PDB file of C-alpha atoms in Angstrom:
ATOM      1  CA  MET D 177     -43.643 -82.265 -67.097  1.00  0.00           C
ATOM      2  CA  LYS D 178     -44.364 -78.589 -66.407  1.00  0.00           C
ATOM      3  CA  LEU D 179     -41.505 -76.068 -66.506  1.00  0.00           C
ATOM      4  CA  ILE D 180     -41.891 -72.713 -64.752  1.00  0.00           C
ATOM      5  CA  ALA D 181     -39.305 -70.051 -65.603  1.00  0.00           C
ATOM      6  CA  PHE D 182     -38.658 -66.768 -63.844  1.00  0.00           C
ATOM      7  CA  ILE D 183     -37.364 -63.894 -65.960  1.00  0.00           C
ATOM      8  CA  GLY D 184     -36.254 -60.483 -64.763  1.00  0.00           C
ATOM      9  CA  TYR D 185     -33.496 -57.941 -64.866  1.00  0.00           C
ATOM     10  CA  PRO D 186     -30.497 -58.465 -62.546  1.00  0.00           C
ATOM     11  CA  LEU D 187     -31.435 -58.417 -58.847  1.00  0.00           C
ATOM     12  CA  SER D 188     -35.169 -58.291 -59.565  1.00  0.00           C
ATOM     13  CA  GLY D 189     -35.843 -61.255 -57.263  1.00  0.00           C
ATOM     14  CA  LYS D 190     -35.495 -64.293 -59.526  1.00  0.00           C
ATOM     15  CA  SER D 191     -33.255 -66.183 -57.098  1.00  0.00           C
ATOM     16  CA  THR D 192     -35.559 -65.319 -54.201  1.00  0.00           C
ATOM     17  CA  ALA D 193     -38.525 -66.629 -56.192  1.00  0.00           C
ATOM     18  CA  GLY D 194     -36.531 -69.804 -56.808  1.00  0.00           C
ATOM     19  CA  LYS D 195     -35.924 -70.228 -53.073  1.00  0.00           C
ATOM     20  CA  ILE D 196     -39.626 -69.739 -52.407  1.00  0.00           C
ATOM     21  CA  ALA D 197     -40.301 -72.491 -54.955  1.00  0.00           C
ATOM     22  CA  GLU D 198     -37.823 -74.777 -53.163  1.00  0.00           C
ATOM     23  CA  SER D 199     -39.602 -74.112 -49.856  1.00  0.00           C
ATOM     24  CA  LEU D 200     -42.761 -75.489 -51.503  1.00  0.00           C
ATOM     25  CA  GLY D 201     -40.889 -78.636 -52.530  1.00  0.00           C
ATOM     26  CA  ILE D 202     -40.393 -77.651 -56.185  1.00  0.00           C
ATOM     27  CA  PRO D 203     -36.939 -78.522 -57.589  1.00  0.00           C
ATOM     28  CA  VAL D 204     -35.047 -75.562 -59.070  1.00  0.00           C
ATOM     29  CA  VAL D 205     -32.452 -75.348 -61.848  1.00  0.00           C
ATOM     30  CA  ILE D 206     -30.398 -72.129 -61.798  1.00  0.00           C
ATOM     31  CA  MET D 207     -29.181 -71.118 -65.242  1.00  0.00           C
ATOM     32  CA  GLY D 208     -26.489 -68.866 -63.790  1.00  0.00           C
ATOM     33  CA  ASP D 209     -24.877 -71.931 -62.211  1.00  0.00           C
ATOM     34  CA  ILE D 210     -23.896 -73.079 -65.718  1.00  0.00           C
ATOM     35  CA  VAL D 211     -21.913 -69.872 -66.213  1.00  0.00           C
ATOM     36  CA  ARG D 212     -20.438 -69.841 -62.702  1.00  0.00           C
ATOM     37  CA  GLU D 213     -19.293 -73.454 -63.080  1.00  0.00           C
ATOM     38  CA  GLU D 214     -17.618 -72.573 -66.387  1.00  0.00           C
ATOM     39  CA  VAL D 215     -15.847 -69.604 -64.761  1.00  0.00           C
ATOM     40  CA  ARG D 216     -14.481 -71.817 -61.974  1.00  0.00           C
ATOM     41  CA  LYS D 217     -13.534 -74.578 -64.417  1.00  0.00           C
ATOM     42  CA  ARG D 218     -11.314 -72.117 -66.271  1.00  0.00           C
ATOM     43  CA  GLY D 219      -9.642 -70.996 -63.054  1.00  0.00           C
ATOM     44  CA  LEU D 220     -10.970 -67.448 -63.271  1.00  0.00           C
ATOM     45  CA  GLU D 221     -12.025 -65.215 -60.407  1.00  0.00           C
ATOM     46  CA  LEU D 222     -15.788 -65.331 -59.952  1.00  0.00           C
ATOM     47  CA  ASN D 223     -16.959 -61.768 -60.519  1.00  0.00           C
ATOM     48  CA  ASP D 224     -19.501 -59.985 -62.703  1.00  0.00           C
ATOM     49  CA  GLU D 225     -16.977 -59.151 -65.437  1.00  0.00           C
ATOM     50  CA  ASN D 226     -15.747 -62.736 -65.862  1.00  0.00           C
ATOM     51  CA  ALA D 227     -19.265 -64.176 -65.623  1.00  0.00           C
ATOM     52  CA  GLY D 228     -20.393 -61.777 -68.353  1.00  0.00           C
ATOM     53  CA  LYS D 229     -17.460 -62.650 -70.613  1.00  0.00           C
ATOM     54  CA  ILE D 230     -18.041 -66.394 -70.247  1.00  0.00           C
ATOM     55  CA  ALA D 231     -21.792 -66.023 -70.827  1.00  0.00           C
ATOM     56  CA  ASN D 232     -21.121 -64.031 -74.004  1.00  0.00           C
ATOM     57  CA  GLU D 233     -18.525 -66.546 -75.181  1.00  0.00           C
ATOM     58  CA  LEU D 234     -20.877 -69.505 -74.679  1.00  0.00           C
ATOM     59  CA  ARG D 235     -23.587 -67.742 -76.656  1.00  0.00           C
ATOM     60  CA  GLU D 236     -21.191 -66.754 -79.455  1.00  0.00           C
ATOM     61  CA  LYS D 237     -19.762 -70.266 -79.809  1.00  0.00           C
ATOM     62  CA  GLU D 238     -22.844 -72.421 -79.120  1.00  0.00           C
ATOM     63  CA  GLY D 239     -25.724 -70.115 -80.034  1.00  0.00           C
ATOM     64  CA  MET D 240     -27.873 -67.668 -78.089  1.00  0.00           C
ATOM     65  CA  ASP D 241     -29.740 -70.575 -76.475  1.00  0.00           C
ATOM     66  CA  ALA D 242     -26.506 -72.270 -75.308  1.00  0.00           C
ATOM     67  CA  ILE D 243     -27.128 -71.970 -71.573  1.00  0.00           C
ATOM     68  CA  ALA D 244     -30.760 -73.074 -71.921  1.00  0.00           C
ATOM     69  CA  ARG D 245     -29.673 -76.173 -73.876  1.00  0.00           C
ATOM     70  CA  ARG D 246     -27.080 -77.020 -71.236  1.00  0.00           C
ATOM     71  CA  CYS D 247     -29.800 -76.779 -68.576  1.00  0.00           C
ATOM     72  CA  ILE D 248     -32.259 -79.168 -70.242  1.00  0.00           C
ATOM     73  CA  PRO D 249     -30.645 -82.438 -69.004  1.00  0.00           C
ATOM     74  CA  ARG D 250     -30.704 -81.053 -65.441  1.00  0.00           C
ATOM     75  CA  ILE D 251     -34.330 -80.028 -65.836  1.00  0.00           C
ATOM     76  CA  ARG D 252     -35.289 -83.483 -67.129  1.00  0.00           C
ATOM     77  CA  GLU D 253     -33.440 -85.145 -64.253  1.00  0.00           C
ATOM     78  CA  LYS D 254     -35.196 -83.019 -61.637  1.00  0.00           C
ATOM     79  CA  GLY D 255     -38.553 -83.203 -63.388  1.00  0.00           C
ATOM     80  CA  LYS D 256     -39.542 -86.646 -62.178  1.00  0.00           C
ATOM     81  CA  LYS D 257     -42.074 -85.085 -59.777  1.00  0.00           C
ATOM     82  CA  GLY D 258     -43.779 -83.308 -62.667  1.00  0.00           C
ATOM     83  CA  ILE D 259     -42.803 -79.664 -62.028  1.00  0.00           C
ATOM     84  CA  VAL D 260     -39.470 -77.817 -62.177  1.00  0.00           C
ATOM     85  CA  VAL D 261     -38.599 -74.139 -61.793  1.00  0.00           C
ATOM     86  CA  VAL D 262     -35.781 -72.643 -63.868  1.00  0.00           C
ATOM     87  CA  ASP D 263     -34.253 -69.370 -62.729  1.00  0.00           C
ATOM     88  CA  GLY D 264     -32.311 -67.001 -64.948  1.00  0.00           C
ATOM     89  CA  ILE D 265     -33.666 -66.697 -68.487  1.00  0.00           C
ATOM     90  CA  ARG D 266     -31.910 -63.813 -70.227  1.00  0.00           C
ATOM     91  CA  GLY D 267     -33.275 -63.667 -73.755  1.00  0.00           C
ATOM     92  CA  VAL D 268     -35.694 -64.647 -76.502  1.00  0.00           C
ATOM     93  CA  ALA D 269     -33.574 -67.547 -77.777  1.00  0.00           C
ATOM     94  CA  GLU D 270     -33.727 -69.205 -74.358  1.00  0.00           C
ATOM     95  CA  VAL D 271     -37.497 -68.737 -74.143  1.00  0.00           C
ATOM     96  CA  GLU D 272     -37.906 -70.204 -77.621  1.00  0.00           C
ATOM     97  CA  ARG D 273     -35.657 -73.160 -76.768  1.00  0.00           C
ATOM     98  CA  PHE D 274     -37.729 -74.020 -73.696  1.00  0.00           C
ATOM     99  CA  LYS D 275     -40.983 -73.536 -75.628  1.00  0.00           C
ATOM    100  CA  LYS D 276     -39.718 -75.894 -78.313  1.00  0.00           C
ATOM    101  CA  GLU D 277     -38.647 -78.460 -75.723  1.00  0.00           C
ATOM    102  CA  PHE D 278     -41.649 -78.271 -73.365  1.00  0.00           C
ATOM    103  CA  GLY D 279     -44.424 -76.766 -75.503  1.00  0.00           C
ATOM    104  CA  ASP D 280     -47.516 -75.601 -73.646  1.00  0.00           C
ATOM    105  CA  ASP D 281     -46.083 -77.019 -70.409  1.00  0.00           C
ATOM    106  CA  PHE D 282     -43.649 -74.087 -70.301  1.00  0.00           C
ATOM    107  CA  ILE D 283     -44.810 -71.115 -68.200  1.00  0.00           C
ATOM    108  CA  LEU D 284     -42.828 -67.852 -68.217  1.00  0.00           C
ATOM    109  CA  ILE D 285     -43.214 -65.558 -65.194  1.00  0.00           C
ATOM    110  CA  ALA D 286     -41.736 -62.040 -65.331  1.00  0.00           C
ATOM    111  CA  ILE D 287     -40.561 -60.308 -62.156  1.00  0.00           C
ATOM    112  CA  GLU D 288     -40.631 -56.519 -62.299  1.00  0.00           C
ATOM    113  CA  SER D 289     -38.560 -54.339 -59.958  1.00  0.00           C
ATOM    114  CA  ASP D 290     -37.231 -50.786 -60.335  1.00  0.00           C
ATOM    115  CA  ILE D 291     -33.498 -50.146 -60.547  1.00  0.00           C
ATOM    116  CA  LYS D 292     -33.158 -48.501 -57.119  1.00  0.00           C
ATOM    117  CA  ASN D 293     -34.658 -51.498 -55.328  1.00  0.00           C
ATOM    118  CA  ARG D 294     -32.482 -53.820 -57.383  1.00  0.00           C
ATOM    119  CA  PHE D 295     -29.276 -51.986 -56.483  1.00  0.00           C
ATOM    120  CA  ASP D 296     -30.242 -51.952 -52.790  1.00  0.00           C
ATOM    121  CA  ARG D 297     -30.462 -55.747 -52.958  1.00  0.00           C
ATOM    122  CA  ALA D 298     -26.944 -55.951 -54.391  1.00  0.00           C
ATOM    123  CA  LEU D 299     -25.615 -53.941 -51.469  1.00  0.00           C
ATOM    124  CA  ARG D 300     -27.413 -56.195 -48.987  1.00  0.00           C
ATOM    125  CA  ARG D 301     -26.488 -59.624 -50.343  1.00  0.00           C
ATOM    126  CA  LYS D 302     -22.771 -58.885 -51.057  1.00  0.00           C
ATOM    127  CA  ARG D 303     -22.192 -61.668 -53.605  1.00  0.00           C
ATOM    128  CA  ASP D 304     -18.767 -61.831 -55.300  1.00  0.00           C
ATOM    129  CA  ASP D 305     -20.127 -61.366 -58.816  1.00  0.00           C
ATOM    130  CA  ASP D 306     -22.617 -58.612 -57.904  1.00  0.00           C
ATOM    131  CA  VAL D 307     -22.381 -55.058 -59.213  1.00  0.00           C
ATOM    132  CA  LYS D 308     -20.698 -52.452 -57.023  1.00  0.00           C
ATOM    133  CA  SER D 309     -22.408 -49.317 -58.365  1.00  0.00           C
ATOM    134  CA  ILE D 310     -25.678 -48.336 -59.987  1.00  0.00           C
ATOM    135  CA  ASP D 311     -23.769 -47.554 -63.204  1.00  0.00           C
ATOM    136  CA  GLU D 312     -22.488 -51.143 -63.234  1.00  0.00           C
ATOM    137  CA  LEU D 313     -26.068 -52.324 -62.805  1.00  0.00           C
ATOM    138  CA  LYS D 314     -27.193 -50.203 -65.771  1.00  0.00           C
ATOM    139  CA  GLU D 315     -24.370 -51.670 -67.841  1.00  0.00           C
ATOM    140  CA  ARG D 316     -25.439 -55.167 -66.831  1.00  0.00           C
ATOM    141  CA  ASP D 317     -29.008 -54.332 -67.858  1.00  0.00           C
ATOM    142  CA  ARG D 318     -27.737 -53.216 -71.271  1.00  0.00           C
ATOM    143  CA  ARG D 319     -25.708 -56.409 -71.647  1.00  0.00           C
ATOM    144  CA  GLU D 320     -28.748 -58.567 -70.921  1.00  0.00           C
ATOM    145  CA  GLU D 321     -30.873 -56.475 -73.281  1.00  0.00           C
ATOM    146  CA  SER D 322     -28.332 -57.274 -76.012  1.00  0.00           C
ATOM    147  CA  TRP D 323     -29.262 -60.939 -75.457  1.00  0.00           C
ATOM    148  CA  GLY D 324     -32.967 -60.143 -76.002  1.00  0.00           C
ATOM    149  CA  MET D 325     -34.141 -59.542 -72.430  1.00  0.00           C
ATOM    150  CA  LYS D 326     -36.739 -56.903 -73.370  1.00  0.00           C
ATOM    151  CA  GLU D 327     -38.316 -59.100 -76.032  1.00  0.00           C
ATOM    152  CA  ALA D 328     -38.295 -62.136 -73.729  1.00  0.00           C
ATOM    153  CA  PHE D 329     -39.921 -60.086 -70.965  1.00  0.00           C
ATOM    154  CA  ASP D 330     -42.793 -59.247 -73.304  1.00  0.00           C
ATOM    155  CA  MET D 331     -43.403 -62.974 -73.877  1.00  0.00           C
ATOM    156  CA  ALA D 332     -44.214 -63.635 -70.199  1.00  0.00           C
ATOM    157  CA  ASP D 333     -47.448 -65.439 -69.338  1.00  0.00           C
ATOM    158  CA  LEU D 334     -47.635 -63.779 -65.900  1.00  0.00           C
ATOM    159  CA  THR D 335     -46.001 -60.812 -64.142  1.00  0.00           C
ATOM    160  CA  ILE D 336     -45.165 -60.419 -60.442  1.00  0.00           C
ATOM    161  CA  GLU D 337     -44.131 -57.009 -59.084  1.00  0.00           C
ATOM    162  CA  ASN D 338     -41.313 -56.886 -56.522  1.00  0.00           C
ATOM    163  CA  ASN D 339     -41.082 -53.309 -55.256  1.00  0.00           C
ATOM    164  CA  SER D 340     -42.317 -53.871 -51.719  1.00  0.00           C
ATOM    165  CA  ASP D 341     -41.159 -55.931 -48.738  1.00  0.00           C
ATOM    166  CA  PHE D 342     -40.118 -59.575 -48.808  1.00  0.00           C
ATOM    167  CA  GLU D 343     -43.306 -60.913 -47.207  1.00  0.00           C
ATOM    168  CA  THR D 344     -45.473 -59.266 -49.848  1.00  0.00           C
ATOM    169  CA  PHE D 345     -43.307 -60.685 -52.624  1.00  0.00           C
ATOM    170  CA  ARG D 346     -43.294 -64.135 -51.059  1.00  0.00           C
ATOM    171  CA  SER D 347     -47.082 -64.225 -50.762  1.00  0.00           C
ATOM    172  CA  LYS D 348     -47.418 -63.266 -54.445  1.00  0.00           C
ATOM    173  CA  VAL D 349     -44.958 -65.926 -55.604  1.00  0.00           C
ATOM    174  CA  GLU D 350     -46.486 -68.604 -53.361  1.00  0.00           C
ATOM    175  CA  ALA D 351     -49.989 -67.843 -54.644  1.00  0.00           C
ATOM    176  CA  VAL D 352     -48.881 -68.220 -58.267  1.00  0.00           C
ATOM    177  CA  LEU D 353     -46.848 -71.378 -57.645  1.00  0.00           C
ATOM    178  CA  LYS D 354     -49.565 -73.053 -55.570  1.00  0.00           C
ATOM    179  CA  SER D 355     -52.089 -72.450 -58.341  1.00  0.00           C
ATOM    180  CA  ILE D 356     -49.725 -74.289 -60.707  1.00  0.00           C
ATOM    181  CA  LEU D 357     -48.709 -76.987 -58.203  1.00  0.00           C
ATOM    182  CA  LYS D 358     -52.302 -78.199 -57.970  1.00  0.00           C
ATOM    183  CA  SER D 359     -53.761 -77.850 -61.416  1.00  0.00           C
ATOM    184  CA  ILE D 360     -55.416 -79.705 -64.269  1.00  0.00           C
ATOM    185  CA  ASP D 361     -54.542 -79.377 -67.941  1.00  0.00           C
ATOM    186  CA  VAL D 362     -57.044 -80.718 -70.453  1.00  0.00           C
ATOM    187  CA  ILE D 363     -55.299 -81.777 -73.668  1.00  0.00           C
ATOM    188  CA  ILE D 364     -57.541 -82.492 -76.649  1.00  0.00           C
ATOM    189  CA  GLU D 365     -56.706 -83.991 -80.031  1.00  0.00           C
ATOM    190  CA  THR D 366     -58.598 -85.332 -83.019  1.00  0.00           C
ATOM    191  CA  ARG D 367     -58.069 -85.739 -86.750  1.00  0.00           C
ATOM    192  CA  VAL D 368     -60.133 -83.553 -89.083  1.00  0.00           C
ATOM    193  CA  TYR D 369     -60.903 -85.411 -92.307  1.00  0.00           C
ATOM    194  CA  PRO D 370     -61.441 -83.651 -95.670  1.00  0.00           C
ATOM    195  CA  THR D 371     -65.075 -84.786 -95.620  1.00  0.00           C
ATOM    196  CA  GLU D 372     -65.697 -83.099 -92.260  1.00  0.00           C
ATOM    197  CA  ASP D 373     -66.834 -79.545 -91.608  1.00  0.00           C
ATOM    198  CA  GLU D 374     -63.972 -77.959 -89.669  1.00  0.00           C
ATOM    199  CA  GLU D 375     -66.295 -75.510 -87.900  1.00  0.00           C
ATOM    200  CA  LYS D 376     -68.449 -78.373 -86.634  1.00  0.00           C
ATOM    201  CA  VAL D 377     -65.418 -80.169 -85.210  1.00  0.00           C
ATOM    202  CA  VAL D 378     -64.346 -76.994 -83.413  1.00  0.00           C
ATOM    203  CA  LYS D 379     -67.901 -76.596 -82.094  1.00  0.00           C
ATOM    204  CA  ALA D 380     -67.824 -80.195 -80.838  1.00  0.00           C
ATOM    205  CA  ILE D 381     -64.767 -79.395 -78.715  1.00  0.00           C
ATOM    206  CA  LYS D 382     -66.255 -76.132 -77.441  1.00  0.00           C
ATOM    207  CA  ASN D 383     -69.452 -77.970 -76.479  1.00  0.00           C
ATOM    208  CA  PHE D 384     -67.455 -79.852 -73.857  1.00  0.00           C
ATOM    209  CA  PHE D 385     -64.781 -77.283 -72.972  1.00  0.00           C
ATOM    210  CA  PRO D 386     -65.909 -73.708 -73.781  1.00  0.00           C
ATOM    211  CA  ASP D 387     -62.533 -72.234 -72.780  1.00  0.00           C
ATOM    212  CA  ALA D 388     -60.536 -74.494 -75.131  1.00  0.00           C
ATOM    213  CA  GLU D 389     -57.798 -72.794 -77.149  1.00  0.00           C
ATOM    214  CA  ILE D 390     -57.820 -74.586 -80.502  1.00  0.00           C
ATOM    215  CA  SER D 391     -55.391 -74.879 -83.388  1.00  0.00           C
ATOM    216  CA  ILE D 392     -55.561 -77.022 -86.542  1.00  0.00           C
ATOM    217  CA  GLU D 393     -52.451 -78.019 -88.450  1.00  0.00           C
ATOM    218  CA  ASP D 394     -51.894 -80.800 -90.993  1.00  0.00           C
ATOM    219  CA  ASP D 395     -55.503 -81.979 -90.503  1.00  0.00           C
ATOM    220  CA  VAL D 396     -55.006 -82.480 -86.758  1.00  0.00           C
ATOM    221  CA  LEU D 397     -56.948 -80.422 -84.237  1.00  0.00           C
ATOM    222  CA  ARG D 398     -55.161 -79.776 -80.953  1.00  0.00           C
ATOM    223  CA  ALA D 399     -56.572 -77.871 -78.023  1.00  0.00           C
ATOM    224  CA  ARG D 400     -55.863 -77.014 -74.396  1.00  0.00           C
ATOM    225  CA  ALA D 401     -58.418 -76.179 -71.729  1.00  0.00           C
ATOM    226  CA  LYS D 402     -58.529 -75.550 -67.992  1.00  0.00           C
ATOM    227  CA  ASN D 403     -62.160 -75.452 -66.962  1.00  0.00           C
ATOM    228  CA  ILE D 404     -63.704 -78.906 -66.483  1.00  0.00           C
ATOM    229  CA  ASN D 405     -66.964 -77.849 -64.848  1.00  0.00           C
ATOM    230  CA  HIS D 406     -69.110 -77.744 -67.995  1.00  0.00           C
ATOM    231  CA  PHE D 407     -67.981 -81.266 -68.887  1.00  0.00           C
ATOM    232  CA  ARG D 408     -68.830 -82.314 -65.319  1.00  0.00           C
ATOM    233  CA  GLU D 409     -72.341 -80.892 -65.616  1.00  0.00           C
ATOM    234  CA  LEU D 410     -72.951 -82.689 -68.918  1.00  0.00           C
ATOM    235  CA  LEU D 411     -72.179 -86.025 -67.243  1.00  0.00           C
ATOM    236  CA  ARG D 412     -74.911 -85.300 -64.708  1.00  0.00           C
ATOM    237  CA  MET D 413     -77.427 -84.001 -67.229  1.00  0.00           C
ATOM    238  CA  GLN D 414     -76.992 -87.154 -69.326  1.00  0.00           C
ATOM    239  CA  LYS D 415     -77.071 -89.401 -66.231  1.00  0.00           C
ATOM    240  CA  ILE D 416     -73.966 -91.350 -67.273  1.00  0.00           C
ATOM    241  CA  LEU D 417     -71.896 -91.046 -64.093  1.00  0.00           C
ATOM    242  CA  ASP D 418     -71.384 -94.811 -63.694  1.00  0.00           C
ATOM    243  CA  THR D 419     -70.262 -95.246 -67.305  1.00  0.00           C
ATOM    244  CA  ALA D 420     -67.966 -92.234 -67.103  1.00  0.00           C
ATOM    245  CA  ARG D 421     -66.465 -93.418 -63.823  1.00  0.00           C
ATOM    246  CA  ASN D 422     -65.702 -96.876 -65.212  1.00  0.00           C
ATOM    247  CA  GLU D 423     -64.159 -95.447 -68.399  1.00  0.00           C
ATOM    248  CA  MET D 424     -61.964 -93.056 -66.433  1.00  0.00           C
ATOM    249  CA  LEU D 425     -60.829 -95.588 -63.842  1.00  0.00           C
ATOM    250  CA  LYS D 426     -59.614 -98.000 -66.502  1.00  0.00           C
ATOM    251  CA  SER D 427     -57.745 -95.256 -68.373  1.00  0.00           C
ATOM    252  CA  VAL D 428     -55.551 -93.948 -65.533  1.00  0.00           C
ATOM    253  CA  SER D 429     -51.840 -93.867 -66.388  1.00  0.00           C
ATOM    254  CA  GLY D 430     -49.503 -92.099 -63.983  1.00  0.00           C
ATOM    255  CA  ASN D 431     -50.761 -88.544 -63.558  1.00  0.00           C
ATOM    256  CA  GLU D 432     -53.039 -88.736 -66.608  1.00  0.00           C
ATOM    257  CA  ILE D 433     -56.562 -89.904 -67.433  1.00  0.00           C
ATOM    258  CA  THR D 434     -57.299 -90.367 -71.142  1.00  0.00           C
ATOM    259  CA  ILE D 435     -60.761 -90.940 -72.595  1.00  0.00           C
ATOM    260  CA  LEU D 436     -62.061 -91.256 -76.173  1.00  0.00           C
ATOM    261  CA  LEU D 437     -65.339 -89.630 -77.193  1.00  0.00           C
ATOM    262  CA  ASN D 438     -67.546 -89.822 -80.263  1.00  0.00           C
ATOM    263  CA  LYS D 439     -66.968 -86.771 -82.452  1.00  0.00           C
ATOM    264  CA  GLN D 440     -70.388 -86.814 -84.134  1.00  0.00           C
ATOM    265  CA  THR D 441     -72.421 -86.867 -80.922  1.00  0.00           C
ATOM    266  CA  ALA D 442     -70.130 -84.169 -79.503  1.00  0.00           C
ATOM    267  CA  THR D 443     -71.519 -81.739 -82.102  1.00  0.00           C
ATOM    268  CA  VAL D 444     -74.828 -81.885 -80.198  1.00  0.00           C
ATOM    269  CA  SER D 445     -73.148 -81.793 -76.755  1.00  0.00           C
ATOM    270  CA  ARG D 446     -73.643 -85.484 -76.065  1.00  0.00           C
ATOM    271  CA  ILE D 447     -70.882 -87.480 -74.366  1.00  0.00           C
ATOM    272  CA  ASN D 448     -70.491 -90.937 -75.875  1.00  0.00           C
ATOM    273  CA  PHE D 449     -67.450 -93.053 -74.963  1.00  0.00           C
ATOM    274  CA  VAL D 450     -65.908 -95.016 -77.853  1.00  0.00           C
ATOM    275  CA  GLU D 451     -62.931 -97.182 -78.757  1.00  0.00           C
ATOM    276  CA  GLU D 452     -59.838 -95.933 -80.581  1.00  0.00           C
ATOM    277  CA  ASP D 453     -60.906 -97.357 -83.952  1.00  0.00           C
ATOM    278  CA  ALA D 454     -64.148 -95.367 -84.040  1.00  0.00           C
ATOM    279  CA  ILE D 455     -65.365 -94.095 -87.405  1.00  0.00           C
ATOM    280  CA  LEU D 456     -63.906 -90.656 -88.290  1.00  0.00           C
ATOM    281  CA  SER D 457     -61.530 -91.078 -85.330  1.00  0.00           C
ATOM    282  CA  PRO D 458     -62.541 -90.160 -81.792  1.00  0.00           C
ATOM    283  CA  ILE D 459     -61.843 -87.053 -79.776  1.00  0.00           C
ATOM    284  CA  LYS D 460     -58.967 -87.917 -77.471  1.00  0.00           C
ATOM    285  CA  ILE D 461     -59.163 -86.079 -74.151  1.00  0.00           C
ATOM    286  CA  THR D 462     -56.338 -86.287 -71.628  1.00  0.00           C
ATOM    287  CA  PHE D 463     -56.642 -84.843 -68.144  1.00  0.00           C
ATOM    288  CA  ARG D 464     -53.067 -84.171 -67.004  1.00  0.00           C
ATOM    289  CA  LEU D 465     -52.892 -83.677 -63.244  1.00  0.00           C
ATOM    290  CA  TYR D 466     -50.413 -81.793 -61.083  1.00  0.00           C
ATOM    291  CA  GLY D 467     -50.593 -82.359 -57.334  1.00  0.00           C
ATOM    292  CA  ILE D 468     -53.967 -84.125 -57.627  1.00  0.00           C
ATOM    293  CA  GLN D 469     -54.526 -87.876 -57.493  1.00  0.00           C
ATOM    294  CA  PRO D 470     -56.390 -89.246 -60.556  1.00  0.00           C
ATOM    295  CA  GLU D 471     -58.949 -90.947 -58.322  1.00  0.00           C
ATOM    296  CA  ARG D 472     -59.692 -87.571 -56.718  1.00  0.00           C
ATOM    297  CA  LEU D 473     -60.517 -86.034 -60.086  1.00  0.00           C
ATOM    298  CA  ILE D 474     -62.697 -89.020 -60.971  1.00  0.00           C
ATOM    299  CA  ASP D 475     -64.575 -88.593 -57.687  1.00  0.00           C
ATOM    300  CA  TYR D 476     -65.165 -84.956 -58.652  1.00  0.00           C
ATOM    301  CA  LEU D 477     -66.242 -85.578 -62.244  1.00  0.00           C
ATOM    302  CA  ALA D 478     -68.068 -88.890 -61.849  1.00  0.00           C
ATOM    303  CA  PRO D 479     -68.626 -89.939 -58.224  1.00  0.00           C
ATOM    304  CA  GLU D 480     -69.969 -93.302 -57.133  1.00  0.00           C
ATOM    305  CA  THR D 481     -73.750 -93.499 -57.270  1.00  0.00           C
ATOM    306  CA  ARG D 482     -76.537 -95.213 -55.392  1.00  0.00           C
ATOM    307  CA  ASP D 483     -79.958 -95.516 -57.014  1.00  0.00           C
ATOM    308  CA  GLY D 484     -78.689 -93.292 -59.807  1.00  0.00           C
ATOM    309  CA  ARG D 485     -77.598 -90.447 -57.497  1.00  0.00           C
ATOM    310  CA  PRO D 486     -74.096 -89.431 -56.366  1.00  0.00           C
ATOM    311  CA  VAL D 487     -73.216 -90.861 -52.957  1.00  0.00           C
ATOM    312  CA  LYS D 488     -71.038 -87.825 -52.246  1.00  0.00           C
ATOM    313  CA  GLU D 489     -70.403 -84.730 -54.347  1.00  0.00           C
ATOM    314  CA  LEU D 490     -66.955 -83.134 -54.024  1.00  0.00           C
ATOM    315  CA  LYS D 491     -66.801 -79.359 -54.110  1.00  0.00           C
ATOM    316  CA  GLU D 492     -64.277 -77.750 -56.446  1.00  0.00           C
ATOM    317  CA  SER D 493     -62.384 -76.379 -53.435  1.00  0.00           C
ATOM    318  CA  GLU D 494     -62.077 -79.937 -52.058  1.00  0.00           C
ATOM    319  CA  LEU D 495     -60.586 -81.139 -55.346  1.00  0.00           C
ATOM    320  CA  PHE D 496     -57.645 -78.756 -54.940  1.00  0.00           C
ATOM    321  CA  GLU D 497     -57.095 -79.243 -51.196  1.00  0.00           C
TER     322      GLU D 497
END
């Protein structure tokens, strides 16, 4: 499951980005709802002062990641379609909690907006717990910075500016979300034995996926990649489309395709499919798909052939249609 989180100072456009996500069919979990529900449960008036007090109290009693932890069951429940947006991260502890829970499937998007534009939005939307003056907004900024907002902002994977009109902001958010909605993650894993040359194993991975980001810990190599086109070309150069297609079709599970490749032949850029009990352990490659049917990816990587030639070649743009 992929989790997309919007982070920004108060009134920067996080809630608007969440609504744009909902319009694209992406379920949204609003972190502020946890606080607002707690305010109502205690019979307090819903305003900025009470919301701030309750948020501080939750963090003091349950830890700085308290609200993030309370959100996780809701995120899991809504995540059955594979992607969820969470709106309202306020600090480093919350970012770290989500990273721990969702790993590389967590994407943090920062929304930048200057204070004048943010205060103008407060005046327009007239919500009960909104600030009533620019000084109140500055105080709210300082409160969120005490929770680690600045540091969390610096951890963002992407940044979207929101200092123009709504249509411009919407087009930016939609473009980012659509690129995530239809995407492919390549997840790679293999064991590195003491008798093996670590550099050669890394090279074997790079031979198939040059953009792979690789880490090795406790003798296990793990990597993530995005670009599948070099791997696709190798299948054609080696004229093994039929074999590759059969191996992929039988390894489909939900939104994933998992194949096992020979590590030794990979060091010379040769693709050789193997079983799980292969000597020195195989390279396990999982294609995790979002918004793309597994069969569509297989048609792109290894199409049906006639007389050794592809019957129909899919363009990359057609894969993501």
